[in-house]
């Protein structure tokens, strides 16, 4: 039988839990203390508690003497039990509903953003909002977006709902210029649309309006690299060099075919220099160091083309998932791609994985790095997690 000797609650952890949780806990513990209770009653109580409060129960924190029960030859025996904590798992408890249609609505568009796919949906969305009698303001300048968000905070008004029409880079730009409590609704129109795929948001005007009218609020982490906010990933090495070469030759919207020439050029010329990853404490002292040839840092469990490089990354745990690859050359690259496609990448012996909330990535040579598919510059970079930094509107 599952042991449920629960003796403490993390302060402030159950943000939306009803006070009856405490009442039910005390009721459950009182049943456990009745030594004459039969085994069937014990199991029924356990099942009832687990079913009702499964969203709040996390794994045992520490071991501590307590009251537990086991069954041996028809007798209930008292024994030591481990202490469990009850706390809210982020997103396990629904956030309170938010009346988004009563807020100001901003439609952020960028002519150069994304792949240009489905951009005909933007005029349809304008028409749909107008037909419903909703006023909205269209913004194309990030500085104007930041000014509107700051003004709302200064006067104590609700933050506007921002519809970000574009790719993942556009959504990250909008998040960087607005406050954490600003509701952001992605309208996917980029090459990969990784955030949109993660939350299940379609790019049609009807789907976006449906999320605006009846969607839910979801808080996710973000991160910064040298002070610049990103949502999905930061990489340094071969793939960042591909993105750099694409950036140099970019004209207009990016499509998947745009990557072919930069990949071939990088395969011919890239030498896979050594990259150092240092895990940092809060005071910037180095905890440990890893040397690799490819460095990838994930905030979300997503990568281009559906490759499963960090599928266990959690978007609201306050941690960065680091993947350090030591292989070099075409053969290693093909091996990594095959492992990512098949879901067996974690079994490769030349790949190291760990979690942290702050790291520094550097190299003695000129190594490019990119954020969410956009070339940023050369190493070094310091990456830090921002827990629950972004508020998304999801279907």
PDB file of C-alpha atoms in Angstrom, residues 159-165 171 174-175 178-187 211-212 216-218 390-394:
ATOM      1  CA  UNK A 159      -2.024  44.608 -19.599  1.00  0.00           C
ATOM      2  CA  UNK A 160      -3.184  44.333 -23.220  1.00  0.00           C
ATOM      3  CA  UNK A 161      -3.523  41.013 -25.003  1.00  0.00           C
ATOM      4  CA  UNK A 162      -0.826  40.857 -27.674  1.00  0.00           C
ATOM      5  CA  UNK A 163      -1.397  38.681 -30.731  1.00  0.00           C
ATOM      6  CA  UNK A 164       2.071  37.905 -32.098  1.00  0.00           C
ATOM      7  CA  UNK A 165       1.734  37.178 -35.824  1.00  0.00           C
ATOM      8  CA  UNK A 171       7.037  35.727 -30.219  1.00  0.00           C
ATOM      9  CA  UNK A 174       7.226  40.411 -28.173  1.00  0.00           C
ATOM     10  CA  UNK A 175       7.936  38.655 -24.854  1.00  0.00           C
ATOM     11  CA  UNK A 178       6.349  43.264 -22.598  1.00  0.00           C
ATOM     12  CA  UNK A 179       5.894  42.522 -18.910  1.00  0.00           C
ATOM     13  CA  UNK A 180       5.661  38.972 -17.506  1.00  0.00           C
ATOM     14  CA  UNK A 181       1.922  39.334 -16.848  1.00  0.00           C
ATOM     15  CA  UNK A 182       1.123  40.439 -20.425  1.00  0.00           C
ATOM     16  CA  UNK A 183      -0.969  37.722 -22.143  1.00  0.00           C
ATOM     17  CA  UNK A 184       0.681  36.697 -25.426  1.00  0.00           C
ATOM     18  CA  UNK A 185      -1.279  34.831 -28.085  1.00  0.00           C
ATOM     19  CA  UNK A 186       0.929  33.265 -30.791  1.00  0.00           C
ATOM     20  CA  UNK A 187      -0.344  33.359 -34.379  1.00  0.00           C
ATOM     21  CA  UNK A 211      -8.257  31.209 -28.267  1.00  0.00           C
ATOM     22  CA  UNK A 212      -8.790  34.915 -27.667  1.00  0.00           C
ATOM     23  CA  UNK A 216      -6.621  29.453 -21.113  1.00  0.00           C
ATOM     24  CA  UNK A 217      -3.653  31.117 -19.478  1.00  0.00           C
ATOM     25  CA  UNK A 218      -0.385  29.182 -19.313  1.00  0.00           C
ATOM     26  CA  UNK A 390       6.015  34.500 -20.066  1.00  0.00           C
ATOM     27  CA  UNK A 391       2.221  34.357 -19.990  1.00  0.00           C
ATOM     28  CA  UNK A 392       0.716  32.558 -22.993  1.00  0.00           C
ATOM     29  CA  UNK A 393      -2.879  32.339 -24.167  1.00  0.00           C
ATOM     30  CA  UNK A 394      -3.445  28.770 -25.340  1.00  0.00           C
TER      31      UNK A 394
END
